GROMACS .gro file of C-alpha atoms in nm:
model
  296
    1MET     CA    1   0.283   1.755  -9.354
    2SER     CA    2   0.490   1.437  -9.261
    3ALA     CA    3   0.723   1.212  -9.560
    4ALA     CA    4   0.464   0.975  -9.587
    5ALA     CA    5   0.234   1.121  -9.642
    6CYS     CA    6   0.494   1.277  -9.964
    7THR     CA    7   0.588   0.931 -10.015
    8PRO     CA    8   0.313   0.868 -10.373
    9ALA     CA    9   0.087   0.519 -10.377
   10SER     CA   10   0.281   0.276 -10.669
   11MET     CA   11   0.568   0.332 -10.396
   12THR     CA   12   0.464   0.220 -10.060
   13PRO     CA   13   0.589  -0.179 -10.060
   14ALA     CA   14   0.368  -0.452 -10.164
   15PRO     CA   15   0.325  -0.686  -9.885
   16ARG     CA   16   0.494  -0.977  -9.859
   17ALA     CA   17   0.337  -1.354  -9.921
   18ASP     CA   18   0.325  -1.466  -9.598
   19GLY     CA   19   0.570  -1.811  -9.665
   20ARG     CA   20   0.459  -2.002  -9.363
   21GLY     CA   21   0.128  -2.147  -9.541
   22TRP     CA   22   0.335  -2.393  -9.725
   23LEU     CA   23   0.463  -2.555  -9.464
   24VAL     CA   24   0.114  -2.764  -9.486
   25ALA     CA   25   0.152  -2.882  -9.754
   26PRO     CA   26   0.303  -3.243  -9.735
   27ALA     CA   27   0.031  -3.305  -9.540
   28LEU     CA   28  -0.204  -3.189  -9.760
   29VAL     CA   29  -0.031  -3.416 -10.023
   30CYS     CA   30  -0.042  -3.691  -9.769
   31LEU     CA   31  -0.396  -3.658  -9.657
   32VAL     CA   32  -0.510  -3.629 -10.056
   33ALA     CA   33  -0.291  -3.902 -10.146
   34MET     CA   34  -0.356  -4.180  -9.871
   35PHE     CA   35  -0.752  -4.078  -9.782
   36VAL     CA   36  -0.941  -3.805 -10.057
   37TYR     CA   37  -0.806  -4.009 -10.369
   38PRO     CA   38  -0.865  -4.374 -10.216
   39PHE     CA   39  -1.205  -4.275 -10.067
   40ALA     CA   40  -1.342  -4.118 -10.374
   41TYR     CA   41  -1.165  -4.408 -10.555
   42GLY     CA   42  -1.398  -4.631 -10.441
   43LEU     CA   43  -1.722  -4.394 -10.352
   44PHE     CA   44  -1.711  -4.428 -10.762
   45LEU     CA   45  -1.651  -4.762 -10.799
   46SER     CA   46  -1.947  -4.856 -10.504
   47PHE     CA   47  -2.110  -4.798 -10.823
   48GLN     CA   48  -2.024  -4.860 -11.106
   49PRO     CA   49  -2.181  -5.293 -10.971
   50MET     CA   50  -1.983  -5.579 -11.179
   51GLU     CA   51  -2.229  -5.778 -11.257
   52GLY     CA   52  -2.504  -5.458 -11.390
   53GLY     CA   53  -2.817  -5.366 -11.314
   54GLY     CA   54  -2.848  -4.952 -11.303
   55VAL     CA   55  -2.537  -4.788 -11.016
   56PHE     CA   56  -2.735  -4.855 -10.751
   57ALA     CA   57  -2.699  -5.238 -10.799
   58ASN     CA   58  -2.423  -5.255 -10.494
   59TYR     CA   59  -2.590  -5.113 -10.212
   60LEU     CA   60  -2.921  -5.292 -10.365
   61LYS     CA   61  -2.771  -5.609 -10.260
   62PHE     CA   62  -2.567  -5.525  -9.957
   63PHE     CA   63  -2.949  -5.453  -9.785
   64SER     CA   64  -3.156  -5.697  -9.928
   65GLU     CA   65  -2.886  -6.017  -9.903
   66PRO     CA   66  -2.882  -6.237  -9.547
   67ALA     CA   67  -2.563  -6.229  -9.583
   68LEU     CA   68  -2.469  -5.914  -9.591
   69TRP     CA   69  -2.672  -5.714  -9.428
   70PRO     CA   70  -2.706  -5.865  -9.075
   71THR     CA   71  -2.313  -5.798  -8.975
   72VAL     CA   72  -2.377  -5.461  -9.007
   73LEU     CA   73  -2.580  -5.505  -8.671
   74ILE     CA   74  -2.291  -5.840  -8.576
   75THR     CA   75  -2.068  -5.563  -8.580
   76LEU     CA   76  -2.281  -5.266  -8.358
   77LYS     CA   77  -2.330  -5.607  -8.134
   78LEU     CA   78  -1.874  -5.568  -8.043
   79ALA     CA   79  -1.834  -5.231  -8.094
   80VAL     CA   80  -2.115  -5.098  -7.867
   81PRO     CA   81  -2.029  -5.277  -7.585
   82ALA     CA   82  -1.655  -5.241  -7.634
   83THR     CA   83  -1.726  -4.857  -7.618
   84LEU     CA   84  -1.887  -4.910  -7.271
   85ILE     CA   85  -1.658  -5.147  -7.095
   86ASN     CA   86  -1.328  -4.947  -7.213
   87VAL     CA   87  -1.474  -4.591  -7.198
   88GLY     CA   88  -1.647  -4.693  -6.907
   89ALA     CA   89  -1.360  -4.899  -6.651
   90SER     CA   90  -1.183  -4.655  -6.775
   91ILE     CA   91  -1.301  -4.334  -6.515
   92PRO     CA   92  -1.226  -4.639  -6.242
   93ALA     CA   93  -0.872  -4.644  -6.321
   94ALA     CA   94  -0.802  -4.294  -6.402
   95PHE     CA   95  -0.973  -4.150  -6.095
   96ALA     CA   96  -0.730  -4.409  -5.902
   97LEU     CA   97  -0.375  -4.295  -6.058
   98ARG     CA   98  -0.408  -3.969  -6.136
   99LYS     CA   99  -0.175  -3.884  -5.849
  100SER     CA  100   0.183  -3.896  -6.045
  101THR     CA  101   0.325  -4.108  -5.773
  102ARG     CA  102   0.563  -4.446  -5.866
  103ALA     CA  103   0.278  -4.728  -5.772
  104SER     CA  104   0.076  -4.534  -6.054
  105LYS     CA  105   0.315  -4.427  -6.279
  106PHE     CA  106   0.413  -4.850  -6.240
  107VAL     CA  107   0.024  -5.027  -6.211
  108THR     CA  108   0.010  -4.719  -6.569
  109MET     CA  109   0.258  -4.835  -6.742
  110LEU     CA  110   0.155  -5.232  -6.706
  111LEU     CA  111  -0.174  -5.075  -6.810
  112VAL     CA  112  -0.107  -4.939  -7.143
  113ILE     CA  113   0.138  -5.311  -7.195
  114PRO     CA  114  -0.108  -5.403  -7.480
  115VAL     CA  115  -0.099  -5.081  -7.676
  116THR     CA  116   0.304  -5.336  -7.813
  117LEU     CA  117   0.114  -5.621  -7.870
  118GLY     CA  118  -0.078  -5.621  -8.133
  119THR     CA  119  -0.422  -5.781  -8.236
  120VAL     CA  120  -0.285  -6.025  -8.367
  121LEU     CA  121  -0.017  -6.124  -8.100
  122ILE     CA  122  -0.284  -6.045  -7.821
  123ALA     CA  123  -0.544  -6.257  -8.020
  124ASP     CA  124  -0.193  -6.614  -8.013
  125GLY     CA  125  -0.216  -6.534  -7.679
  126MET     CA  126  -0.590  -6.530  -7.579
  127LEU     CA  127  -0.613  -6.947  -7.739
  128THR     CA  128  -0.356  -7.066  -7.510
  129TYR     CA  129  -0.530  -6.913  -7.221
  130TYR     CA  130  -0.877  -6.892  -7.270
  131GLY     CA  131  -0.860  -7.210  -7.530
  132PRO     CA  132  -1.048  -7.539  -7.370
  133ASN     CA  133  -0.770  -7.649  -7.226
  134GLY     CA  134  -0.582  -7.250  -7.119
  135TRP     CA  135  -0.481  -7.191  -6.811
  136PHE     CA  136  -0.820  -7.057  -6.702
  137PRO     CA  137  -1.026  -7.272  -6.824
  138GLN     CA  138  -0.807  -7.567  -6.602
  139ALA     CA  139  -0.744  -7.264  -6.342
  140LEU     CA  140  -1.117  -7.262  -6.270
  141HIS     CA  141  -1.184  -7.620  -6.268
  142ALA     CA  142  -0.899  -7.674  -6.002
  143LEU     CA  143  -1.097  -7.451  -5.817
  144GLY     CA  144  -1.420  -7.569  -5.809
  145LEU     CA  145  -1.540  -7.235  -5.925
  146TYR     CA  146  -1.705  -7.432  -6.228
  147ARG     CA  147  -1.726  -7.743  -6.380
  148ASP     CA  148  -1.897  -7.679  -6.714
  149GLU     CA  149  -1.691  -7.635  -7.061
  150VAL     CA  150  -1.526  -7.287  -7.028
  151ARG     CA  151  -1.642  -7.073  -7.420
  152LEU     CA  152  -1.398  -6.816  -7.456
  153THR     CA  153  -1.241  -6.803  -7.792
  154HIS     CA  154  -1.397  -6.887  -8.132
  155ASN     CA  155  -1.705  -6.744  -8.028
  156TYR     CA  156  -1.914  -6.377  -7.950
  157TRP     CA  157  -1.727  -6.302  -7.617
  158GLY     CA  158  -1.368  -6.465  -7.720
  159VAL     CA  159  -1.406  -6.126  -7.958
  160LEU     CA  160  -1.554  -5.893  -7.755
  161ILE     CA  161  -1.291  -6.020  -7.483
  162SER     CA  162  -0.964  -5.948  -7.696
  163LEU     CA  163  -1.157  -5.581  -7.771
  164VAL     CA  164  -1.141  -5.452  -7.427
  165ILE     CA  165  -0.815  -5.567  -7.469
  166SER     CA  166  -0.715  -5.416  -7.686
  167GLY     CA  167  -0.905  -5.103  -7.709
  168PHE     CA  168  -0.892  -5.055  -7.304
  169PRO     CA  169  -0.560  -4.888  -7.343
  170PHE     CA  170  -0.577  -4.578  -7.530
  171ALA     CA  171  -0.990  -4.504  -7.401
  172PHE     CA  172  -0.767  -4.525  -7.079
  173LEU     CA  173  -0.456  -4.291  -7.152
  174LEU     CA  174  -0.656  -4.032  -7.329
  175ILE     CA  175  -0.955  -4.000  -7.021
  176LEU     CA  176  -0.597  -3.946  -6.722
  177SER     CA  177  -0.497  -3.680  -6.949
  178TYR     CA  178  -0.797  -3.511  -6.848
  179VAL     CA  179  -0.842  -3.587  -6.531
  180THR     CA  180  -0.559  -3.492  -6.483
  181GLY     CA  181  -0.551  -3.178  -6.559
  182ILE     CA  182  -0.899  -3.029  -6.463
  183ASP     CA  183  -0.802  -2.773  -6.135
  184PRO     CA  184  -0.929  -3.013  -5.781
  185THR     CA  185  -0.969  -2.704  -5.608
  186LEU     CA  186  -1.366  -2.730  -5.817
  187ALA     CA  187  -1.393  -3.022  -5.603
  188ARG     CA  188  -1.267  -2.928  -5.314
  189ALA     CA  189  -1.471  -2.570  -5.345
  190ALA     CA  190  -1.739  -2.800  -5.395
  191GLY     CA  191  -1.680  -2.997  -5.048
  192THR     CA  192  -1.670  -2.739  -4.838
  193LEU     CA  193  -2.021  -2.641  -4.933
  194GLY     CA  194  -2.160  -2.984  -4.811
  195ALA     CA  195  -2.070  -3.210  -5.174
  196GLY     CA  196  -2.019  -3.529  -5.102
  197PRO     CA  197  -1.777  -3.774  -5.301
  198TRP     CA  198  -2.021  -3.920  -5.517
  199GLN     CA  199  -2.227  -3.549  -5.558
  200GLN     CA  200  -1.873  -3.392  -5.693
  201PHE     CA  201  -1.823  -3.677  -5.914
  202ARG     CA  202  -2.154  -3.614  -6.049
  203LEU     CA  203  -2.224  -3.292  -6.073
  204ILE     CA  204  -1.763  -3.159  -6.193
  205TYR     CA  205  -1.573  -3.409  -6.267
  206LEU     CA  206  -1.812  -3.556  -6.508
  207PRO     CA  207  -1.932  -3.259  -6.702
  208LEU     CA  208  -1.625  -3.190  -6.742
  209LEU     CA  209  -1.509  -3.503  -6.845
  210VAL     CA  210  -1.792  -3.541  -7.138
  211PRO     CA  211  -1.539  -3.386  -7.380
  212GLY     CA  212  -1.350  -3.686  -7.272
  213MET     CA  213  -1.509  -3.968  -7.287
  214THR     CA  214  -1.654  -3.868  -7.614
  215MET     CA  215  -1.395  -3.851  -7.758
  216ALA     CA  216  -1.219  -4.229  -7.635
  217ALA     CA  217  -1.572  -4.322  -7.703
  218CYS     CA  218  -1.540  -4.261  -8.080
  219LEU     CA  219  -1.183  -4.390  -8.124
  220SER     CA  220  -1.277  -4.684  -7.910
  221PHE     CA  221  -1.606  -4.740  -8.124
  222VAL     CA  222  -1.447  -4.694  -8.434
  223GLN     CA  223  -1.149  -4.969  -8.307
  224ALA     CA  224  -1.371  -5.189  -8.219
  225PHE     CA  225  -1.626  -5.101  -8.526
  226SER     CA  226  -1.318  -5.240  -8.741
  227VAL     CA  227  -1.245  -5.533  -8.606
  228PHE     CA  228  -1.102  -5.800  -8.843
  229PRO     CA  229  -0.801  -6.027  -8.710
  230SER     CA  230  -1.068  -6.110  -8.386
  231ALA     CA  231  -1.340  -6.159  -8.541
  232VAL     CA  232  -1.161  -6.413  -8.767
  233LEU     CA  233  -0.867  -6.604  -8.534
  234LEU     CA  234  -1.135  -6.625  -8.202
  235GLY     CA  235  -1.466  -6.629  -8.347
  236VAL     CA  236  -1.714  -6.732  -8.548
  237PRO     CA  237  -1.633  -6.567  -8.913
  238ALA     CA  238  -1.930  -6.784  -9.134
  239GLY     CA  239  -2.165  -6.693  -8.811
  240ALA     CA  240  -2.146  -6.539  -8.492
  241THR     CA  241  -1.895  -6.292  -8.549
  242ARG     CA  242  -1.868  -6.193  -8.923
  243VAL     CA  243  -1.839  -5.880  -8.876
  244VAL     CA  244  -1.808  -5.636  -9.279
  245SER     CA  245  -1.469  -5.606  -9.276
  246ILE     CA  246  -1.510  -6.007  -9.327
  247ALA     CA  247  -1.803  -5.944  -9.563
  248ALA     CA  248  -1.531  -5.680  -9.745
  249TYR     CA  249  -1.302  -5.910  -9.734
  250GLU     CA  250  -1.488  -6.197  -9.934
  251ALA     CA  251  -1.648  -5.993 -10.175
  252ALA     CA  252  -1.316  -5.856 -10.199
  253PHE     CA  253  -1.092  -6.183 -10.241
  254GLU     CA  254  -1.319  -6.452 -10.234
  255SER     CA  255  -1.597  -6.349 -10.511
  256TYR     CA  256  -1.344  -6.045 -10.659
  257ASP     CA  257  -1.544  -5.889 -10.691
  258TYR     CA  258  -1.392  -5.501 -10.599
  259SER     CA  259  -1.719  -5.271 -10.708
  260LEU     CA  260  -1.933  -5.427 -10.464
  261ALA     CA  261  -1.601  -5.455 -10.192
  262SER     CA  262  -1.618  -5.088 -10.211
  263CYS     CA  263  -2.013  -5.059 -10.152
  264VAL     CA  264  -1.915  -5.238  -9.773
  265ALA     CA  265  -1.642  -5.057  -9.701
  266ILE     CA  266  -1.882  -4.702  -9.769
  267VAL     CA  267  -2.146  -4.852  -9.608
  268MET     CA  268  -1.950  -4.941  -9.318
  269GLY     CA  269  -1.781  -4.604  -9.255
  270PHE     CA  270  -2.174  -4.415  -9.326
  271VAL     CA  271  -2.189  -4.648  -8.948
  272GLN     CA  272  -1.961  -4.500  -8.819
  273LEU     CA  273  -1.982  -4.196  -8.911
  274LEU     CA  274  -2.386  -4.126  -8.765
  275ILE     CA  275  -2.266  -4.306  -8.432
  276VAL     CA  276  -1.987  -4.011  -8.386
  277ALA     CA  277  -2.230  -3.853  -8.525
  278GLY     CA  278  -2.415  -3.904  -8.321
  279MET     CA  279  -2.217  -3.902  -7.967
  280LEU     CA  280  -1.990  -3.561  -8.064
  281GLY     CA  281  -2.427  -3.373  -8.149
  282ALA     CA  282  -2.476  -3.578  -7.750
  283ARG     CA  283  -2.163  -3.370  -7.584
  284ARG     CA  284  -2.267  -2.989  -7.697
  285ALA     CA  285  -2.520  -3.095  -7.395
  286PHE     CA  286  -2.319  -3.105  -7.132
  287TYR     CA  287  -2.054  -2.826  -7.018
  288SER     CA  288  -1.789  -2.708  -7.306
  289GLY     CA  289  -1.610  -2.439  -7.150
  290PRO     CA  290  -1.227  -2.437  -6.973
  291THR     CA  291  -1.151  -2.756  -6.726
  292THR     CA  292  -0.786  -2.674  -6.638
  293GLY     CA  293  -0.707  -2.336  -6.410
  294GLY     CA  294  -0.399  -2.638  -6.319
  295LYS     CA  295  -0.276  -2.987  -6.259
  296GLY     CA  296  -0.462  -3.226  -6.076
   0.00000   0.00000   0.00000
């Protein structure tokens, strides 16, 4: 009989607690302090209407006031096209720049420069470049391409252009990482079987790109849906570009109704959650297995 078998159970050393679990404590504390608590407090505050009328009074007011609920539709009219443009333009750009060369690296650097500028600086530059007396309208008139007044600021189009400029780099970088990670031998194998470039993209690259396209679309949509500086500086805050964030700002800092402002913010977050959940759910209909086998 071995010595281990003769050792009493009471003398067996107790397993040590894994201290690595404490490494997540700082991140967990930050998550609770910076997101969970503010969200819970805002949700609770939204059910405490300043003017009374029941716990759901703010939500009833939001969906009955002509100055409040249409802001959701206005924001969607900006966020959805901006998301489609950013993701749609990122795909051909990523394919064109997927090979690591000096030229592709230089062009990639140029495409991601707007990330360093910020929305306010982009808006200020657009006012100078796209304004009625800016370089772009003057160039169109000088070349005889357009005779009427060019209106690309202080309207819907100015805000949409700013969302594309600020959102494209994020979508492009994310999709570029997916494109360069797809095993190039898959397309070569399809080519040997007679598949043309379009068939290779449609049957091989596109299904494998769906996870990356979905994540890029989610990030681009959330960024565009929360638009505020561009809607104020380049749009019509009281009209065509009165987005949800402006309604929340007015409720909080003009009417000083923080309860209603919290309600608007909760509705804003709920709409974003629905759209993102829908996109993530639709992704499951496509292939979600391994896509890499070496860098392309």
